[in-house]
Amino acid sequence: MRKLVKNNVSWVGFLDWEIENFHGYDYNIRRGSSQNAYLIEEEKTVLIDTVWTPHQNDFVKNLASEIDLKKIDFVVANHGEADHSGSLPALMAEIPGTPIYCTANAVKSIEGQYGKRGWNFRVVKTGDSVDIGNGKKLIFIEMRMLHWPDSMATYMTGDNILFSMDAFGQHIAVSELFNDLADQSLLWQEAIKYYANILNPFSPMVAKKLPELAALELPIDIIAPSHGVVWRDDPMQIVEKYAQWSADYQEDRITVVYDTMWEGTAQIAHAIADEITRQSPDTVVKVYKIPTSDKTEVMTDVFRSKAVAVGSPTAVNGILSSVAGWLDYARELKFKGKKAAAFGCYGWSGESVKILQARLAEIGFEVVEENVRANWKPGEADLALVPGLVAALLGNKPAEE
Ligand code: FEO
C-alpha cells in the first residue's frame, strides 16, 4: 500500500503496530511506530530508504505491487541503521547494480552489517545533488551524529520536501500519516520522548546543524522523517522545538526517582514530592519507582526537569541494581544544567547517599549537598532535612526557623 505525500511522492514504508522496543530494550515503544520509506516518481524513479529487516519481504512485495522494481533508477540510503537499511539485501537481490546514494560513513555501516555485496554505492556529501527530471533535483545534506556518523538528509526541490531521516521523527504508528491529522497530545508526547531518549546526547550537534540548515535557504513545505508523522502543517514547528530542546532545555518541573526495599526510601521520596509542591506550588512534580516505571518515559520527564531527586537504600555496601542501571541509562543521555539530590535509608553501613551523589556528579548533574540519609526508617529528624534538600533543588534559601 502506498500513501500520497505530495504530487509524485508517496509513502511506501511499514506501519509497525506490534513493535515494543528499540535499541535493544533501551527505548520502550507503547503506541507502535513506523519505518518510513518514500517513492519519488518523476522522470527518474527514486526510493528513499527501506524498512527494518523482519519486514523486508513484505516491503519488497508491496513495492513490487506498486511499481516494476526495475524502474527504480536509484536508491537513497539516508542512514545505515537496520530499521532503514534492513530491506536492502532483499531489494538489491531484485535490482542488483542499481546505484545507492549515501555518505561515505553509510557505506561502512551498511557493508559492516550486510557484508561487501558489490552494491553500486555513490558516495555523496553536503551540497551534492542529482537531477530527477521535471526540473527537480535531490540535494544531499550530511547530518553527522544525528544520530549516527552516517546520517544525512535529502531535500527535493520543486516540491520542497526535506527527507530528514531520524531527525524530527517519533516512535508512534499514525495511519493518518500527516501531523495535522494525528492526535496532537500523543504526537508531541512522542516527539519529545524521541528527542530526549535518542537525540539529547547529540544536542550540541543539533544546535550547530539547525543554523547550517537554515543557511542553505531551502524553502521547506514538508518534513518527511523516517519514523512517525509527515510534517505538512507548519513543518517548521518541529524545527523550532528542536532548537529549544537542544539548548539545555528545562521546564519548571522536578522528577523524583527511587527504589526501596522496605518502603523507608519510598517514604522519603513522597515527602520530597510533597515538599516541592509546598514550597513551589507551580512546579510540576513526578514520582517514579524505577523498577515498575517505563524508563523511556521517566527519562523524558528528567529531560523536561530542572532537577531530580534520586533515592536508593544501601544494599550490601552499594545501591540497588535497579537504581544503578537507571543511572547508567541517564549517563548515556548526557543531561546538562540540571540539579540533583540524593536520599536513602540504611540498616548498618549506609553508603548509598554518597554513592548516588558521586555517580550523579560523574554523569553531569549539579549535585546539591543537602540529602536525607535515614537509619532504618525515616524519623522526624530525618524528615526535617527534606525542606532544606528541596530548597537547594529549587535554588531557594532554606526557610528561617
Ligand atoms: Fe531510525 Fe537511527 O534509525
mmCIF file of N, CA and C in Angstrom, residues 107-194:
data_model
loop_
_atom_site.group_PDB
_atom_site.id
_atom_site.type_symbol
_atom_site.label_atom_id
_atom_site.label_comp_id
_atom_site.label_asym_id
_atom_site.label_seq_id
_atom_site.Cartn_x
_atom_site.Cartn_y
_atom_site.Cartn_z
ATOM 1 N N VAL A 107 28.435 3.772 3.728
ATOM 2 C CA VAL A 107 28.998 2.593 3.053
ATOM 3 C C VAL A 107 29.598 1.669 4.118
ATOM 4 N N LYS A 108 30.319 2.289 5.072
ATOM 5 C CA LYS A 108 30.929 1.477 6.143
ATOM 6 C C LYS A 108 29.866 0.778 6.981
ATOM 7 N N SER A 109 28.831 1.520 7.396
ATOM 8 C CA SER A 109 27.843 0.905 8.296
ATOM 9 C C SER A 109 27.003 -0.139 7.556
ATOM 10 N N ILE A 110 26.703 0.107 6.292
ATOM 11 C CA ILE A 110 25.886 -0.858 5.532
ATOM 12 C C ILE A 110 26.711 -2.112 5.233
ATOM 13 N N GLU A 111 27.942 -1.919 4.769
ATOM 14 C CA GLU A 111 28.769 -3.105 4.494
ATOM 15 C C GLU A 111 29.142 -3.821 5.792
ATOM 16 N N GLY A 112 29.278 -3.048 6.869
ATOM 17 C CA GLY A 112 29.582 -3.661 8.171
ATOM 18 C C GLY A 112 28.480 -4.609 8.620
ATOM 19 N N GLN A 113 27.256 -4.274 8.260
ATOM 20 C CA GLN A 113 26.130 -5.109 8.702
ATOM 21 C C GLN A 113 25.775 -6.224 7.712
ATOM 22 N N TYR A 114 25.872 -5.925 6.423
ATOM 23 C CA TYR A 114 25.386 -6.898 5.432
ATOM 24 C C TYR A 114 26.500 -7.528 4.615
ATOM 25 N N GLY A 115 27.746 -7.075 4.871
ATOM 26 C CA GLY A 115 28.881 -7.618 4.132
ATOM 27 C C GLY A 115 29.086 -6.888 2.815
ATOM 28 N N LYS A 116 30.224 -7.124 2.226
ATOM 29 C CA LYS A 116 30.522 -6.495 0.921
ATOM 30 C C LYS A 116 29.826 -7.315 -0.157
ATOM 31 N N ARG A 117 28.796 -6.743 -0.745
ATOM 32 C CA ARG A 117 27.999 -7.489 -1.724
ATOM 33 C C ARG A 117 28.139 -6.919 -3.135
ATOM 34 N N GLY A 118 29.084 -5.983 -3.282
ATOM 35 C CA GLY A 118 29.293 -5.409 -4.612
ATOM 36 C C GLY A 118 28.210 -4.414 -5.009
ATOM 37 N N TRP A 119 27.522 -3.868 -4.013
ATOM 38 C CA TRP A 119 26.484 -2.882 -4.342
ATOM 39 C C TRP A 119 27.128 -1.620 -4.918
ATOM 40 N N ASN A 120 26.362 -0.939 -5.757
ATOM 41 C CA ASN A 120 26.859 0.203 -6.512
ATOM 42 C C ASN A 120 26.660 1.506 -5.721
ATOM 43 N N PHE A 121 27.522 1.703 -4.708
ATOM 44 C CA PHE A 121 27.374 2.902 -3.878
ATOM 45 C C PHE A 121 27.851 4.143 -4.620
ATOM 46 N N ARG A 122 27.117 5.233 -4.473
ATOM 47 C CA ARG A 122 27.544 6.550 -4.964
ATOM 48 C C ARG A 122 27.670 7.446 -3.738
ATOM 49 N N VAL A 123 28.902 7.729 -3.351
ATOM 50 C CA VAL A 123 29.124 8.500 -2.117
ATOM 51 C C VAL A 123 28.849 9.985 -2.357
ATOM 52 N N VAL A 124 28.063 10.572 -1.447
ATOM 53 C CA VAL A 124 27.727 11.996 -1.579
ATOM 54 C C VAL A 124 28.076 12.741 -0.297
ATOM 55 N N LYS A 125 28.195 14.052 -0.432
ATOM 56 C CA LYS A 125 28.412 14.903 0.733
ATOM 57 C C LYS A 125 27.510 16.137 0.615
ATOM 58 N N THR A 126 27.530 16.959 1.648
ATOM 59 C CA THR A 126 26.620 18.118 1.680
ATOM 60 C C THR A 126 26.768 18.984 0.427
ATOM 61 N N GLY A 127 25.640 19.279 -0.186
ATOM 62 C CA GLY A 127 25.636 20.152 -1.369
ATOM 63 C C GLY A 127 25.615 19.388 -2.678
ATOM 64 N N ASP A 128 25.999 18.111 -2.646
ATOM 65 C CA ASP A 128 25.902 17.315 -3.871
ATOM 66 C C ASP A 128 24.430 17.167 -4.250
ATOM 67 N N SER A 129 24.184 17.061 -5.550
ATOM 68 C CA SER A 129 22.787 16.924 -5.964
ATOM 69 C C SER A 129 22.693 16.010 -7.176
ATOM 70 N N VAL A 130 21.479 15.565 -7.451
ATOM 71 C CA VAL A 130 21.248 14.718 -8.617
ATOM 72 C C VAL A 130 19.894 15.108 -9.231
ATOM 73 N N ASP A 131 19.874 15.240 -10.544
ATOM 74 C CA ASP A 131 18.630 15.602 -11.231
ATOM 75 C C ASP A 131 17.689 14.402 -11.277
ATOM 76 N N ILE A 132 16.402 14.670 -11.049
ATOM 77 C CA ILE A 132 15.426 13.586 -11.141
ATOM 78 C C ILE A 132 14.375 13.881 -12.222
ATOM 79 N N GLY A 133 14.658 14.910 -13.016
ATOM 80 C CA GLY A 133 13.758 15.241 -14.128
ATOM 81 C C GLY A 133 12.624 16.153 -13.704
ATOM 82 N N ASN A 134 11.864 16.614 -14.722
ATOM 83 C CA ASN A 134 10.747 17.544 -14.493
ATOM 84 C C ASN A 134 11.204 18.803 -13.746
ATOM 85 N N GLY A 135 12.475 19.164 -13.956
ATOM 86 C CA GLY A 135 13.016 20.375 -13.335
ATOM 87 C C GLY A 135 13.320 20.239 -11.854
ATOM 88 N N LYS A 136 13.293 19.027 -11.338
ATOM 89 C CA LYS A 136 13.507 18.824 -9.906
ATOM 90 C C LYS A 136 14.837 18.106 -9.659
ATOM 91 N N LYS A 137 15.365 18.318 -8.479
ATOM 92 C CA LYS A 137 16.579 17.582 -8.120
ATOM 93 C C LYS A 137 16.577 17.249 -6.633
ATOM 94 N N LEU A 138 17.444 16.325 -6.287
ATOM 95 C CA LEU A 138 17.650 15.971 -4.877
ATOM 96 C C LEU A 138 18.983 16.551 -4.432
ATOM 97 N N ILE A 139 18.964 17.211 -3.272
ATOM 98 C CA ILE A 139 20.196 17.783 -2.709
ATOM 99 C C ILE A 139 20.481 17.032 -1.403
ATOM 100 N N PHE A 140 21.715 16.630 -1.226
ATOM 101 C CA PHE A 140 22.079 15.838 -0.037
ATOM 102 C C PHE A 140 22.700 16.740 1.033
ATOM 103 N N ILE A 141 22.336 16.472 2.274
ATOM 104 C CA ILE A 141 22.837 17.269 3.402
ATOM 105 C C ILE A 141 23.305 16.302 4.491
ATOM 106 N N GLU A 142 24.602 16.269 4.747
ATOM 107 C CA GLU A 142 25.099 15.373 5.804
ATOM 108 C C GLU A 142 24.572 15.832 7.164
ATOM 109 N N MET A 143 24.171 14.874 7.970
ATOM 110 C CA MET A 143 23.660 15.156 9.323
ATOM 111 C C MET A 143 24.478 14.329 10.317
ATOM 112 N N ARG A 144 25.780 14.466 10.221
ATOM 113 C CA ARG A 144 26.703 13.648 11.002
ATOM 114 C C ARG A 144 26.351 13.682 12.501
ATOM 115 N N MET A 145 26.252 12.511 13.090
ATOM 116 C CA MET A 145 25.924 12.306 14.511
ATOM 117 C C MET A 145 24.491 12.703 14.873
ATOM 118 N N LEU A 146 23.638 12.802 13.867
ATOM 119 C CA LEU A 146 22.205 12.992 14.164
ATOM 120 C C LEU A 146 21.434 11.816 13.583
ATOM 121 N N HIS A 147 21.575 10.686 14.110
ATOM 122 C CA HIS A 147 22.304 10.393 15.326
ATOM 123 C C HIS A 147 23.440 9.386 15.144
ATOM 124 N N TRP A 148 23.775 9.064 13.897
ATOM 125 C CA TRP A 148 24.922 8.205 13.609
ATOM 126 C C TRP A 148 25.910 8.984 12.750
ATOM 127 N N PRO A 149 27.152 8.533 12.694
ATOM 128 C CA PRO A 149 28.108 9.235 11.832
ATOM 129 C C PRO A 149 27.678 9.233 10.362
ATOM 130 N N ASP A 150 26.840 8.259 9.987
ATOM 131 C CA ASP A 150 26.475 8.130 8.564
ATOM 132 C C ASP A 150 25.221 8.907 8.168
ATOM 133 N N SER A 151 24.562 9.551 9.121
ATOM 134 C CA SER A 151 23.235 10.127 8.844
ATOM 135 C C SER A 151 23.305 11.280 7.842
ATOM 136 N N MET A 152 22.308 11.335 6.979
ATOM 137 C CA MET A 152 22.151 12.508 6.117
ATOM 138 C C MET A 152 20.659 12.750 5.865
ATOM 139 N N ALA A 153 20.374 13.925 5.336
ATOM 140 C CA ALA A 153 19.012 14.248 4.910
ATOM 141 C C ALA A 153 19.062 14.485 3.404
ATOM 142 N N THR A 154 17.902 14.371 2.778
ATOM 143 C CA THR A 154 17.810 14.612 1.331
ATOM 144 C C THR A 154 16.688 15.611 1.092
ATOM 145 N N TYR A 155 16.983 16.646 0.342
ATOM 146 C CA TYR A 155 15.987 17.684 0.059
ATOM 147 C C TYR A 155 15.571 17.606 -1.404
ATOM 148 N N MET A 156 14.278 17.655 -1.641
ATOM 149 C CA MET A 156 13.754 17.579 -3.006
ATOM 150 C C MET A 156 13.261 18.960 -3.436
ATOM 151 N N THR A 157 13.875 19.516 -4.456
ATOM 152 C CA THR A 157 13.443 20.837 -4.940
ATOM 153 C C THR A 157 12.114 20.681 -5.683
ATOM 154 N N GLY A 158 11.468 21.786 -5.916
ATOM 155 C CA GLY A 158 10.184 21.758 -6.635
ATOM 156 C C GLY A 158 9.046 21.490 -5.669
ATOM 157 N N ASP A 159 9.086 20.329 -5.005
ATOM 158 C CA ASP A 159 8.057 20.028 -4.004
ATOM 159 C C ASP A 159 8.479 20.472 -2.603
ATOM 160 N N ASN A 160 9.740 20.878 -2.484
ATOM 161 C CA ASN A 160 10.260 21.423 -1.211
ATOM 162 C C ASN A 160 10.061 20.467 -0.035
ATOM 163 N N ILE A 161 10.484 19.243 -0.243
ATOM 164 C CA ILE A 161 10.342 18.219 0.808
ATOM 165 C C ILE A 161 11.714 17.904 1.381
ATOM 166 N N LEU A 162 11.820 17.954 2.711
ATOM 167 C CA LEU A 162 13.046 17.539 3.383
ATOM 168 C C LEU A 162 12.826 16.130 3.943
ATOM 169 N N PHE A 163 13.518 15.164 3.370
ATOM 170 C CA PHE A 163 13.502 13.801 3.924
ATOM 171 C C PHE A 163 14.575 13.786 5.009
ATOM 172 N N SER A 164 14.141 13.951 6.255
ATOM 173 C CA SER A 164 15.066 14.340 7.326
ATOM 174 C C SER A 164 15.674 13.175 8.089
ATOM 175 N N MET A 165 15.329 11.951 7.686
ATOM 176 C CA MET A 165 15.857 10.770 8.370
ATOM 177 C C MET A 165 15.302 10.693 9.799
ATOM 178 N N ASP A 166 16.087 10.262 10.788
ATOM 179 C CA ASP A 166 15.546 10.122 12.154
ATOM 180 C C ASP A 166 15.154 11.470 12.771
ATOM 181 N N ALA A 167 15.881 12.534 12.386
ATOM 182 C CA ALA A 167 15.596 13.843 12.980
ATOM 183 C C ALA A 167 14.138 14.227 12.715
ATOM 184 N N PHE A 168 13.504 14.742 13.738
ATOM 185 C CA PHE A 168 12.100 15.201 13.722
ATOM 186 C C PHE A 168 11.096 14.026 13.722
ATOM 187 N N GLY A 169 11.600 12.804 13.978
ATOM 188 C CA GLY A 169 10.716 11.641 13.999
ATOM 189 C C GLY A 169 10.114 11.386 15.372
ATOM 190 N N GLN A 170 9.272 10.365 15.424
ATOM 191 C CA GLN A 170 8.664 9.928 16.690
ATOM 192 C C GLN A 170 8.356 8.443 16.538
ATOM 193 N N HIS A 171 8.424 7.712 17.655
ATOM 194 C CA HIS A 171 8.010 6.314 17.609
ATOM 195 C C HIS A 171 6.521 6.232 17.945
ATOM 196 N N ILE A 172 5.718 6.369 16.908
ATOM 197 C CA ILE A 172 4.269 6.234 17.061
ATOM 198 C C ILE A 172 3.716 5.833 15.687
ATOM 199 N N ALA A 173 2.785 4.903 15.716
ATOM 200 C CA ALA A 173 2.156 4.489 14.456
ATOM 201 C C ALA A 173 0.969 5.423 14.198
ATOM 202 N N VAL A 174 1.027 6.141 13.099
ATOM 203 C CA VAL A 174 -0.053 7.084 12.750
ATOM 204 C C VAL A 174 -0.532 6.729 11.344
ATOM 205 N N SER A 175 -1.651 6.006 11.268
ATOM 206 C CA SER A 175 -2.128 5.594 9.947
ATOM 207 C C SER A 175 -2.564 6.805 9.129
ATOM 208 N N GLU A 176 -2.922 7.883 9.821
ATOM 209 C CA GLU A 176 -3.353 9.106 9.120
ATOM 210 C C GLU A 176 -2.178 9.806 8.436
ATOM 211 N N LEU A 177 -0.977 9.440 8.769
ATOM 212 C CA LEU A 177 0.294 9.887 8.183
ATOM 213 C C LEU A 177 0.698 11.327 8.507
ATOM 214 N N PHE A 178 -0.223 12.279 8.379
ATOM 215 C CA PHE A 178 0.189 13.684 8.476
ATOM 216 C C PHE A 178 0.029 14.240 9.894
ATOM 217 N N ASN A 179 0.885 15.196 10.230
ATOM 218 C CA ASN A 179 0.891 15.741 11.591
ATOM 219 C C ASN A 179 -0.422 16.413 11.960
ATOM 220 N N ASP A 180 -1.081 17.052 10.986
ATOM 221 C CA ASP A 180 -2.321 17.762 11.315
ATOM 222 C C ASP A 180 -3.480 16.797 11.568
ATOM 223 N N LEU A 181 -3.341 15.541 11.132
ATOM 224 C CA LEU A 181 -4.413 14.560 11.341
ATOM 225 C C LEU A 181 -4.179 13.723 12.605
ATOM 226 N N ALA A 182 -2.978 13.779 13.132
ATOM 227 C CA ALA A 182 -2.640 12.944 14.293
ATOM 228 C C ALA A 182 -3.225 13.525 15.581
ATOM 229 N N ASP A 183 -3.365 12.680 16.590
ATOM 230 C CA ASP A 183 -3.737 13.133 17.930
ATOM 231 C C ASP A 183 -2.586 14.008 18.430
ATOM 232 N N GLN A 184 -2.856 15.289 18.623
ATOM 233 C CA GLN A 184 -1.777 16.240 18.923
ATOM 234 C C GLN A 184 -1.081 15.950 20.254
ATOM 235 N N SER A 185 -1.873 15.544 21.247
ATOM 236 C CA SER A 185 -1.266 15.282 22.555
ATOM 237 C C SER A 185 -0.274 14.118 22.457
ATOM 238 N N LEU A 186 -0.711 13.031 21.808
ATOM 239 C CA LEU A 186 0.176 11.864 21.669
ATOM 240 C C LEU A 186 1.374 12.204 20.799
ATOM 241 N N LEU A 187 1.127 12.946 19.735
ATOM 242 C CA LEU A 187 2.217 13.275 18.818
ATOM 243 C C LEU A 187 3.339 14.024 19.534
ATOM 244 N N TRP A 188 2.962 15.039 20.314
ATOM 245 C CA TRP A 188 4.007 15.829 20.980
ATOM 246 C C TRP A 188 4.656 15.073 22.122
ATOM 247 N N GLN A 189 3.874 14.228 22.810
ATOM 248 C CA GLN A 189 4.496 13.366 23.843
ATOM 249 C C GLN A 189 5.570 12.489 23.222
ATOM 250 N N GLU A 190 5.229 11.925 22.054
ATOM 251 C CA GLU A 190 6.172 11.005 21.418
ATOM 252 C C GLU A 190 7.343 11.748 20.775
ATOM 253 N N ALA A 191 7.095 12.959 20.303
ATOM 254 C CA ALA A 191 8.188 13.724 19.681
ATOM 255 C C ALA A 191 9.234 14.100 20.723
ATOM 256 N N ILE A 192 8.783 14.532 21.906
ATOM 257 C CA ILE A 192 9.760 14.935 22.930
ATOM 258 C C ILE A 192 10.426 13.696 23.536
ATOM 259 N N LYS A 193 9.663 12.608 23.640
ATOM 260 C CA LYS A 193 10.248 11.349 24.149
ATOM 261 C C LYS A 193 11.375 10.876 23.225
ATOM 262 N N TYR A 194 11.120 10.984 21.928
ATOM 263 C CA TYR A 194 12.121 10.579 20.930
ATOM 264 C C TYR A 194 13.363 11.464 21.044
#
